[in-house]
Coordinates of C-alpha atoms and ligand atoms in Angstrom, one line a residue:
M9 CA 0.0 0.0 -0.1
A10 CA 1.3 3.8 -0.6
L11 CA 1.1 6.3 1.9
P12 CA 1.5 9.9 0.2
F13 CA 4.5 11.7 0.1
S14 CA 5.0 15.2 0.7
H15 CA 7.8 16.1 1.6
S16 CA 10.2 17.2 -1.2
I17 CA 14.0 14.9 -1.0
P18 CA 17.5 16.9 -0.3
S19 CA 19.8 16.4 -3.5
P20 CA 21.1 12.6 -4.2
V21 CA 23.8 11.8 -2.0
S22 CA 25.1 8.2 -3.8
L23 CA 27.6 6.0 -1.7
H24 CA 27.1 3.3 -4.3
P25 CA 26.7 2.3 -7.5
M26 CA 23.1 1.3 -8.2
P27 CA 23.5 -2.1 -8.2
S28 CA 23.2 -4.2 -11.4
H29 CA 19.9 -5.2 -10.2
L30 CA 17.9 -2.2 -10.2
A31 CA 19.6 -0.9 -13.4
A32 CA 17.6 -1.1 -16.7
D33 CA 19.6 -3.5 -17.9
A34 CA 20.0 -6.7 -15.2
P35 CA 19.9 -9.8 -16.2
A36 CA 15.8 -10.7 -16.2
V37 CA 14.8 -13.5 -13.1
P38 CA 11.5 -15.3 -14.3
V39 CA 8.7 -14.6 -10.7
L40 CA 7.1 -17.5 -9.8
P41 CA 3.0 -16.5 -8.6
R42 CA 3.3 -16.7 -4.8
S43 CA 0.4 -17.1 -2.3
T44 CA 0.6 -14.8 -0.2
D45 CA 1.0 -17.1 3.2
H46 CA 5.2 -18.7 3.1
H47 CA 3.7 -21.2 5.8
H48 CA 2.4 -22.7 3.3
H49 CA 4.4 -23.0 0.9
K50 CA 7.6 -25.7 0.2
L51 CA 10.0 -26.1 -2.3
V52 CA 10.9 -28.8 -4.6
I53 CA 14.5 -29.6 -6.0
S54 CA 15.6 -32.3 -8.4
G55 CA 18.9 -32.5 -7.9
G56 CA 22.8 -33.4 -9.9
G57 CA 22.1 -30.8 -12.8
H58 CA 24.6 -28.3 -13.1
L59 CA 23.8 -24.1 -13.1
S60 CA 25.7 -21.6 -15.1
G61 CA 25.0 -18.4 -15.9
H62 CA 25.0 -15.0 -14.1
V63 CA 23.3 -14.3 -10.7
P64 CA 22.0 -10.5 -9.8
I65 CA 22.8 -9.4 -6.2
S66 CA 20.1 -8.0 -4.1
G67 CA 20.4 -5.3 -1.8
S68 CA 21.8 -6.4 1.6
K69 CA 19.6 -7.4 3.8
N70 CA 20.6 -6.6 7.4
S71 CA 21.9 -3.0 6.3
A72 CA 18.4 -1.9 5.0
L73 CA 16.8 -3.3 7.9
A74 CA 19.1 -1.6 9.5
V75 CA 19.1 1.8 7.3
L76 CA 15.3 1.7 7.5
A77 CA 15.5 1.8 11.6
G78 CA 18.6 4.9 11.0
A79 CA 15.4 6.2 8.5
L80 CA 14.1 7.3 12.2
C81 CA 16.4 9.4 13.0
C82 CA 15.4 11.7 10.9
S83 CA 13.2 14.7 12.0
G84 CA 14.8 17.5 9.6
G85 CA 13.7 15.3 5.6
A86 CA 12.6 12.3 4.4
V87 CA 15.3 9.9 2.7
E88 CA 15.0 7.4 0.2
V89 CA 17.0 4.5 0.2
R90 CA 17.5 1.6 -2.9
G91 CA 18.2 -1.7 -2.9
V92 CA 16.3 -2.6 -0.2
P93 CA 14.9 -6.3 -1.2
D94 CA 11.7 -7.7 -1.1
I95 CA 11.8 -10.0 1.6
S96 CA 9.3 -10.3 4.5
D97 CA 12.0 -8.6 7.0
A98 CA 12.0 -5.4 5.2
R99 CA 8.0 -5.7 5.1
A100 CA 8.3 -6.1 8.7
M101 CA 10.1 -3.2 9.1
V102 CA 7.9 -0.7 6.7
A103 CA 5.5 -1.9 9.5
I104 CA 6.8 -1.2 12.3
L105 CA 8.1 2.7 10.8
R106 CA 4.3 2.8 10.0
S107 CA 3.2 1.8 13.6
L108 CA 5.1 4.7 14.8
G109 CA 3.4 7.3 12.5
A110 CA 6.3 7.2 9.5
Q111 CA 5.2 7.7 6.2
V112 CA 6.8 5.0 3.4
Q113 CA 6.0 5.4 -0.1
E114 CA 7.2 1.8 -2.3
R115 CA 8.2 2.6 -5.6
G116 CA 9.1 0.3 -7.0
G117 CA 12.6 -1.7 -7.6
G118 CA 14.3 -1.7 -4.4
E119 CA 13.6 1.7 -4.0
L120 CA 11.5 3.5 -0.3
A121 CA 10.6 7.0 0.7
V122 CA 10.6 7.2 4.6
D123 CA 9.2 10.1 6.0
S124 CA 9.8 10.3 10.1
T125 CA 9.6 14.3 10.8
A126 CA 6.1 13.2 12.0
L127 CA 5.9 10.5 14.8
S128 CA 3.0 9.6 17.0
S129 CA 3.8 7.1 18.9
A130 CA 6.7 5.8 21.1
E131 CA 5.4 2.3 20.7
P132 CA 6.0 -0.2 17.9
A133 CA 3.7 -2.3 16.7
A134 CA 4.3 -5.0 19.5
D135 CA 3.8 -8.3 16.4
E136 CA 6.1 -6.8 13.6
V137 CA 8.9 -6.3 16.2
R138 CA 8.6 -9.8 17.8
K139 CA 8.6 -11.2 14.1
I140 CA 12.4 -9.3 13.6
R141 CA 15.2 -9.1 15.1
A142 CA 16.1 -5.8 13.5
G143 CA 12.8 -4.6 15.2
F144 CA 14.3 -4.3 17.9
F145 CA 17.3 -1.8 16.6
V146 CA 14.1 1.5 16.6
L147 CA 15.0 1.7 20.5
G148 CA 17.8 3.5 20.2
P149 CA 15.7 6.9 17.6
L150 CA 13.1 6.6 19.6
V151 CA 14.6 7.1 22.8
A152 CA 16.9 9.6 21.4
R153 CA 14.0 11.8 19.5
L154 CA 11.2 11.2 21.1
G155 CA 12.4 10.4 25.3
E156 CA 10.9 7.2 25.6
A157 CA 10.4 4.1 24.3
A158 CA 8.5 1.4 24.4
V159 CA 9.4 -2.4 22.0
A160 CA 8.7 -5.7 22.9
L161 CA 11.7 -7.5 22.8
P162 CA 12.2 -8.8 19.2
G163 CA 12.8 -12.5 17.3
G164 CA 14.2 -13.1 14.4
C165 CA 15.7 -16.9 14.1
S166 CA 15.5 -19.3 16.5
I167 CA 18.7 -19.8 16.8
G168 CA 20.2 -19.1 20.2
A169 CA 19.7 -17.1 23.1
R170 CA 20.2 -13.4 21.7
P171 CA 19.6 -11.4 24.8
V172 CA 19.0 -7.4 24.8
D173 CA 21.6 -6.5 27.3
L174 CA 24.1 -4.8 25.5
Y175 CA 21.4 -2.4 24.6
L176 CA 20.0 -2.0 27.2
R177 CA 23.0 -1.6 28.7
G178 CA 25.1 0.3 26.5
L179 CA 21.8 3.4 26.6
S180 CA 21.8 3.7 30.0
A181 CA 25.7 4.4 29.5
L182 CA 23.8 7.6 27.2
G183 CA 21.7 8.8 30.2
A184 CA 18.4 6.2 29.2
V185 CA 16.8 4.4 32.4
V186 CA 15.3 1.1 31.4
E187 CA 11.9 -0.4 33.6
L188 CA 11.2 -3.4 31.9
M189 CA 10.7 -2.6 28.2
H190 CA 10.3 0.6 29.1
V191 CA 13.4 3.0 28.5
K192 CA 13.1 6.5 29.0
A193 CA 15.7 9.5 28.8
A194 CA 16.5 10.4 32.7
N195 CA 16.6 13.7 32.1
G196 CA 13.1 14.1 30.6
R197 CA 14.7 15.1 27.3
G198 CA 17.0 13.2 25.3
L199 CA 20.0 11.4 26.1
T200 CA 23.4 12.4 26.6
G201 CA 27.3 12.1 25.1
G202 CA 28.3 8.5 27.1
R203 CA 31.0 5.9 26.9
F204 CA 30.4 2.9 26.9
H205 CA 32.2 -0.9 25.9
L206 CA 30.8 -3.8 23.7
D207 CA 31.8 -7.0 26.1
Y208 CA 31.0 -9.1 23.1
P209 CA 31.0 -6.8 19.5
S210 CA 27.3 -7.8 18.0
V211 CA 26.1 -6.7 15.6
G212 CA 22.7 -5.1 16.5
A213 CA 23.6 -3.1 19.9
S214 CA 26.4 -1.6 18.3
E215 CA 23.4 -0.4 15.5
T216 CA 21.2 0.6 18.2
L217 CA 23.8 2.5 19.7
M218 CA 25.3 4.8 16.5
M219 CA 21.7 5.3 16.0
A220 CA 21.5 6.9 19.6
A221 CA 24.6 8.0 20.2
S222 CA 24.6 10.5 16.5
M223 CA 21.4 12.1 18.4
A224 CA 22.3 12.1 21.8
E225 CA 24.0 15.9 23.3
G226 CA 27.1 15.7 23.7
V227 CA 29.9 13.2 22.6
S228 CA 30.0 9.7 23.1
V229 CA 32.5 7.2 22.5
L230 CA 31.4 3.2 21.8
T231 CA 34.6 0.7 22.0
N232 CA 34.4 -3.3 20.8
V233 CA 32.3 -2.0 18.1
A234 CA 31.3 -4.6 15.5
Q235 CA 32.7 -4.6 12.4
E236 CA 29.9 -5.4 10.3
P237 CA 30.1 -3.9 6.3
E238 CA 26.3 -3.3 7.3
V239 CA 27.4 -1.3 10.3
A240 CA 29.7 0.4 8.1
D241 CA 27.0 1.4 5.6
L242 CA 24.6 2.4 8.6
A243 CA 27.2 5.4 9.5
R244 CA 27.8 6.2 6.0
F245 CA 23.4 6.3 6.2
L246 CA 24.1 8.8 8.8
V247 CA 27.2 10.7 8.1
A248 CA 24.7 11.2 4.6
C249 CA 21.6 12.2 7.4
G250 CA 24.4 14.7 9.1
A251 CA 26.1 13.2 11.9
Q252 CA 29.7 13.1 12.6
I253 CA 30.6 9.8 13.6
K254 CA 34.8 9.4 13.2
G255 CA 35.5 5.2 13.1
V256 CA 33.9 4.2 11.3
G257 CA 34.6 1.0 10.4
T258 CA 36.9 0.0 13.2
R259 CA 36.6 -0.8 16.5
T260 CA 35.7 2.4 17.9
L261 CA 33.4 5.4 17.1
V262 CA 33.2 9.2 17.8
I263 CA 30.2 10.9 17.4
D264 CA 29.4 14.2 18.2
G265 CA 25.5 14.0 18.3
R266 CA 23.5 16.3 16.3
R267 CA 19.7 16.4 18.1
S268 CA 18.1 16.4 15.1
L269 CA 19.1 14.7 11.4
H270 CA 18.0 15.6 8.0
G271 CA 17.5 13.4 5.0
A272 CA 19.5 12.0 2.6
Q273 CA 19.7 9.8 -0.7
F274 CA 21.3 6.3 -0.3
T275 CA 22.1 3.3 -2.1
V276 CA 22.6 -0.2 0.7
I277 CA 25.2 -2.1 0.1
P278 CA 25.1 -5.4 -2.2
D279 CA 24.1 -9.0 0.2
R280 CA 27.3 -10.4 0.7
I281 CA 24.9 -13.3 2.6
E282 CA 23.3 -13.7 -0.8
T283 CA 26.3 -14.2 -2.7
G284 CA 28.1 -16.3 -0.4
T285 CA 24.9 -18.5 -0.6
F286 CA 24.8 -18.6 -4.3
M287 CA 29.1 -18.8 -4.0
V288 CA 28.4 -21.9 -2.7
A289 CA 25.4 -23.2 -5.2
A290 CA 28.2 -22.8 -7.8
A291 CA 30.5 -25.3 -5.9
I292 CA 27.9 -27.3 -4.4
T293 CA 26.6 -28.0 -7.9
R294 CA 29.8 -28.7 -9.4
S295 CA 29.6 -25.9 -11.5
C296 CA 31.1 -22.0 -12.9
V297 CA 28.7 -18.5 -11.8
S298 CA 28.6 -15.3 -12.0
L299 CA 27.4 -12.8 -9.5
S300 CA 27.2 -9.1 -9.6
P301 CA 27.4 -6.9 -8.2
V302 CA 29.5 -7.6 -5.1
I303 CA 32.1 -5.7 -2.8
P304 CA 35.1 -8.2 -3.0
C305 CA 36.8 -6.7 -0.3
H306 CA 33.5 -7.4 1.9
L307 CA 33.7 -11.5 0.9
T308 CA 37.7 -12.5 1.5
I309 CA 36.9 -14.9 3.9
I310 CA 34.4 -16.7 1.6
I311 CA 36.6 -16.2 -1.1
D312 CA 39.4 -18.1 0.8
K313 CA 37.3 -21.0 2.2
L314 CA 36.1 -21.2 -0.8
S315 CA 39.3 -21.2 -2.6
A316 CA 40.9 -23.7 0.4
V317 CA 38.0 -26.1 -1.1
G318 CA 39.2 -25.9 -4.5
C319 CA 37.4 -24.0 -6.5
R320 CA 38.0 -21.3 -8.4
I321 CA 37.5 -17.7 -7.6
S322 CA 38.5 -14.1 -10.0
Q323 CA 37.0 -10.8 -11.1
K324 CA 36.2 -10.6 -14.1
G325 CA 35.2 -6.0 -14.4
D326 CA 34.1 -4.1 -11.3
G327 CA 32.3 -6.3 -9.4
I328 CA 31.5 -9.1 -10.8
L329 CA 33.0 -12.4 -9.2
E330 CA 33.4 -15.4 -11.0
V331 CA 33.4 -18.7 -9.0
S332 CA 33.8 -21.8 -10.6
A333 CA 33.5 -25.6 -9.2
A334 CA 33.0 -27.2 -12.3
T335 CA 36.4 -28.2 -13.2
A336 CA 36.6 -30.0 -9.6
T337 CA 35.2 -33.5 -11.1
A338 CA 37.3 -34.0 -14.1
G339 CA 40.4 -33.3 -11.6
G340 CA 39.8 -34.2 -8.1
D341 CA 37.0 -33.3 -5.8
L342 CA 36.9 -30.7 -3.6
R343 CA 37.8 -30.7 0.1
G344 CA 36.7 -30.0 3.1
L345 CA 38.9 -28.0 5.9
Y346 CA 38.2 -26.6 9.0
L347 CA 35.7 -23.8 9.6
K348 CA 34.8 -21.5 12.7
T349 CA 32.2 -18.4 12.8
L350 CA 33.1 -15.6 14.4
P351 CA 32.4 -11.8 14.1
Y352 CA 33.5 -9.6 10.8
P353 CA 36.2 -9.8 9.5
G354 CA 35.9 -13.6 10.4
F355 CA 33.9 -16.0 9.0
P356 CA 30.1 -15.4 8.8
T357 CA 27.6 -17.9 11.2
D358 CA 25.4 -16.6 8.6
L359 CA 27.0 -18.8 6.3
Q360 CA 27.9 -22.2 8.2
P361 CA 24.9 -23.8 8.0
Q362 CA 25.1 -23.5 4.0
F363 CA 29.0 -24.0 3.8
M364 CA 28.3 -27.4 6.1
A365 CA 26.4 -28.2 3.1
L366 CA 29.2 -28.2 0.9
L367 CA 31.1 -29.6 3.1
T368 CA 29.1 -33.4 3.1
T369 CA 29.8 -33.4 -0.9
C370 CA 33.7 -32.7 -0.6
G371 CA 36.8 -35.5 0.2
G372 CA 37.6 -36.2 3.2
P373 CA 36.8 -34.7 6.8
S374 CA 35.9 -31.0 7.8
I375 CA 35.0 -29.9 11.7
V376 CA 32.1 -26.6 11.7
E377 CA 32.7 -24.2 14.6
E378 CA 30.1 -22.5 15.9
S379 CA 31.3 -19.1 17.9
V380 CA 28.8 -17.0 17.6
F381 CA 25.2 -18.6 18.2
E382 CA 24.6 -21.4 20.5
N383 CA 21.9 -23.2 18.8
R384 CA 22.5 -22.7 15.1
M385 CA 22.6 -26.5 14.4
H386 CA 19.1 -27.2 13.1
H387 CA 20.1 -27.9 9.7
V388 CA 22.2 -30.9 10.8
K389 CA 19.4 -33.6 11.6
E390 CA 17.8 -32.2 7.8
L391 CA 20.8 -32.8 6.1
Q392 CA 21.3 -36.1 7.6
K393 CA 17.7 -37.0 6.5
L394 CA 20.0 -36.0 2.8
G395 CA 22.5 -38.9 3.2
A396 CA 25.0 -36.1 5.2
R397 CA 27.6 -37.6 7.5
I398 CA 27.5 -35.4 10.0
E399 CA 28.3 -35.4 14.3
V400 CA 28.1 -32.5 16.5
H401 CA 29.5 -32.5 19.9
G402 CA 28.8 -29.0 21.9
R403 CA 28.9 -26.5 19.3
S404 CA 31.3 -28.7 17.1
A405 CA 30.1 -29.9 14.0
F406 CA 32.1 -32.8 12.7
V407 CA 31.3 -33.7 8.8
K408 CA 32.6 -37.0 7.1
G409 CA 31.8 -35.4 3.6
R410 CA 33.1 -37.9 0.7
T411 CA 35.0 -41.8 1.2
T412 CA 35.7 -42.2 -2.6
Q413 CA 34.7 -40.4 -5.8
R414 CA 32.1 -42.6 -6.1
N415 CA 29.5 -42.7 -3.7
V416 CA 27.2 -39.8 -3.5
A417 CA 27.4 -38.6 -0.6
L418 CA 23.4 -36.8 -0.6
S419 CA 20.2 -38.3 -1.9
G420 CA 16.7 -36.3 -2.0
S421 CA 14.2 -36.8 0.9
K422 CA 11.7 -34.4 2.6
V423 CA 13.4 -31.6 4.7
E424 CA 11.9 -29.0 7.0
A425 CA 13.4 -25.8 7.4
A426 CA 13.8 -24.3 11.0
D427 CA 15.5 -20.6 9.7
L428 CA 16.1 -19.0 7.6
R429 CA 20.5 -19.7 6.6
G430 CA 19.5 -23.5 7.8
G431 CA 16.6 -23.4 5.1
A432 CA 18.9 -21.9 2.3
A433 CA 21.4 -24.3 3.1
L434 CA 18.7 -27.2 2.3
V435 CA 17.3 -25.8 -0.6
L436 CA 21.5 -26.1 -2.4
A437 CA 21.8 -30.1 -0.7
G438 CA 18.7 -30.3 -2.8
M439 CA 20.6 -29.2 -5.1
A440 CA 23.7 -31.6 -5.0
A441 CA 21.2 -34.7 -3.9
R442 CA 20.4 -36.9 -6.4
G443 CA 16.8 -37.2 -6.8
V444 CA 14.2 -35.4 -5.4
T445 CA 13.5 -32.4 -2.1
E446 CA 11.1 -31.0 -0.8
V447 CA 12.0 -28.1 1.7
V448 CA 8.7 -27.3 3.9
G449 CA 9.6 -23.9 5.6
V450 CA 10.2 -21.4 2.9
H451 CA 8.4 -18.8 4.4
H452 CA 12.2 -18.7 7.1
I453 CA 13.5 -18.5 3.5
D454 CA 11.4 -15.9 2.4
R455 CA 12.6 -13.7 5.3
G456 CA 16.3 -12.6 3.2
Y457 CA 16.5 -14.0 -0.4
E458 CA 14.2 -11.9 -3.0
N459 CA 13.2 -14.2 -5.0
F460 CA 15.8 -16.9 -4.1
E461 CA 14.1 -20.6 -6.3
A462 CA 14.0 -17.5 -9.4
K463 CA 17.0 -17.2 -9.4
L464 CA 18.3 -20.6 -9.3
L465 CA 15.4 -21.2 -11.7
N466 CA 17.0 -19.2 -13.7
L467 CA 21.2 -20.5 -14.1
G468 CA 18.9 -23.6 -14.5
A469 CA 18.4 -25.2 -11.6
D470 CA 15.1 -27.9 -11.2
I471 CA 13.3 -25.8 -8.6
S472 CA 9.1 -25.1 -8.1
R473 CA 8.0 -23.4 -5.8
E474 CA 4.7 -25.5 -4.5
V475 CA 1.5 -24.8 -2.2
I476 CA 1.1 -27.2 0.1
C477 CA -2.0 -29.2 0.0
Ligands
UD1_502 C1 22.8 -9.7 13.0 C2 22.4 -10.4 11.8 C3 22.9 -11.9 11.5 C4 24.1 -12.9 11.9 C5 24.2 -11.7 13.5 C6 25.7 -12.4 13.8 C7 20.5 -8.4 11.9 C8 19.6 -7.7 11.7 N1 20.8 -9.9 11.8 O1 22.2 -10.4 14.4 O2 21.8 -11.8 9.8 O3 23.7 -13.7 12.4 O4 24.3 -9.9 13.6 O5 26.5 -11.5 13.2 O6 21.7 -7.7 10.6 N2 25.1 -11.0 22.0 C9 24.9 -10.5 23.3 N3 23.9 -9.3 24.1 C10 23.4 -8.5 23.2 C11 23.2 -9.0 22.0 C12 24.2 -9.8 21.8 O7 25.0 -11.5 24.4 O8 23.3 -7.7 23.6 C13 25.4 -12.2 22.0 C14 24.6 -12.6 20.5 O9 23.8 -13.3 21.6 C15 25.1 -13.3 20.1 C16 26.0 -12.1 20.2 O10 26.3 -12.0 20.5 O11 25.3 -15.0 20.5 C17 26.0 -11.8 18.7 O12 24.8 -11.3 17.9 P1 24.7 -10.6 17.2 O13 26.3 -9.4 17.0 O14 24.4 -9.1 18.2 O15 23.7 -10.6 16.1 P2 23.1 -9.8 15.7 O16 22.4 -8.4 15.5 O17 21.3 -10.2 16.6

C-alpha cells in the first residue's frame, strides 16, 4: 500500500554504484506465482544438475533493515533508500515504521521513501517487532529523539538466546533509565553523550547505540564496536543525514551528537550473505556462475574458504565475481576444511549452514565450529535425512564428507527449514542430491532471500515452489 509522500528529498548523496538489479539491463529473473501465506509453500528440487549463468545480487538485508530503522533519526527531512530487497523481513520493518507514524512510500525496484519528520508513537507494533531481530534497533532512535520508547522483545531466527543486555546497558551509559521494556531518557528530554564498551561486538547493539549516540547531546565513545560492513553502511547513511561519526569501519566510534538529522538518498551495499549463498550453490553443484554487484573486500574470508576447498574465484570486472568448481569433477573433487564462525572479518555465522551443506559433498573430513550463536545447528538433523554424515558435539560439527569419488554423499528426501540460512542450506543440498528433495518451512527463506528460487531457476536449477495442500 503506497501512502502519500509530500516532502521534498534533498540533493542526492549516492555512496555506492547502483546495484545491477536496479539497472535497466539487469538480467531477467522469472517471478513465480506466490500465495500470500508462505507457511504453506514448499520448494521441490530435482538435484544432480549443473548451474550456469549470472546471478543479480540484491541489496543487503541487514543493511537495509538497519538503515530503515535509522530513518527514524531524520526529523529534519525524508530519506530515500535504494536497494531494499523484497523480503518479508523488510516488509515487517516497514510495518514497524508505519506503526510509529512514519510515512513509507514503496516506489518499486527496491526504492523506499521514508518520511519520519512527524512521529505519532514511541511504541512500535509488538507483533511486527516480534517477527524480526532488527525490530529492536528502533529503540535507539526513538529514545534519543522522543525521550522514551516501549519496544517488545524482538524475534528473528531461533538460533540462540539472543539477549539484549548490551543494547540496554549501552543506552543506560547514554543517560537512559530502563524499566522492563520501557526505556526513558533520565533527563526527560533526550540522551546525553557517554562512553560504552561492548563486551562482545554485537551487530545490533552497535547499530542501535550508534543511532542513539548520533542524536545524543555531546560526544559519545563506543568501543569494541562490530566491524561488519552493514554496521559501516549504517554509519555512512547516518553521516549522509548529518551525523558526526569518526572511526567508521573500526572498533572505536567517536560520535558528536546532533539533536536533529536531515534526509538523504542512500543505496545499501550488495548482500554479502546472499552472494556467499550463490557462491556455495556454484560449488555444491560443481558449476561455474558469475555474480554482481559485489564488493570483493567484504567477501575475503568467503573467497579464502572456497579457494581452500578447491574452487576457482576470479574477478571478471568491476563488482563481478566468477566462481568455478566445474573442473573439480575432472581434476579431483573438492576437499574438506576447518571452519570457525567469528565476528567480521572472521567467517560469517550466516554462511555456516550453507558451507556445512557444501562440506558434506567434499572429499575428506571437515570441522565446523559455531562460536557466534549457541544453537545454530538445526540444519544438521535435516542434512542427515539427505544422507549427510555429520556428528555434533556442543558447538562443533564433524562432517565426514565423501570417502571415494564414486559414493554420492546426498540423496533427495523431505526436509524442513527451521531458520533462514539453514533453509537456504537445505535447498543447496537438495540441488546436489540425487533425486527429489522437498523443503517445507519456506517462509523462513522468504525472510531474507529475494526471489531465491527464481534466481536459481534462472541458473538452470530444477526447482519449483508449490502450495502445500
Ligand atoms: C546480526 C544479523 C544476523 C547475524 C548476526 C551476527 C541483523 C538484522 N542480523 O544479528 O544476521 O547472524 O548479526 O553476525 O543485522 N549478544 C548478547 N547480548 C546482546 C546482543 C547480542 O549477548 O545484547 C550476543 C548474541 O546472543 C550472539 C552474539 O552476541 O551470541 C552475536 O549477536 P549479534 O551480533 O547481536 O547479532 P544480531 O545483531 O542479533
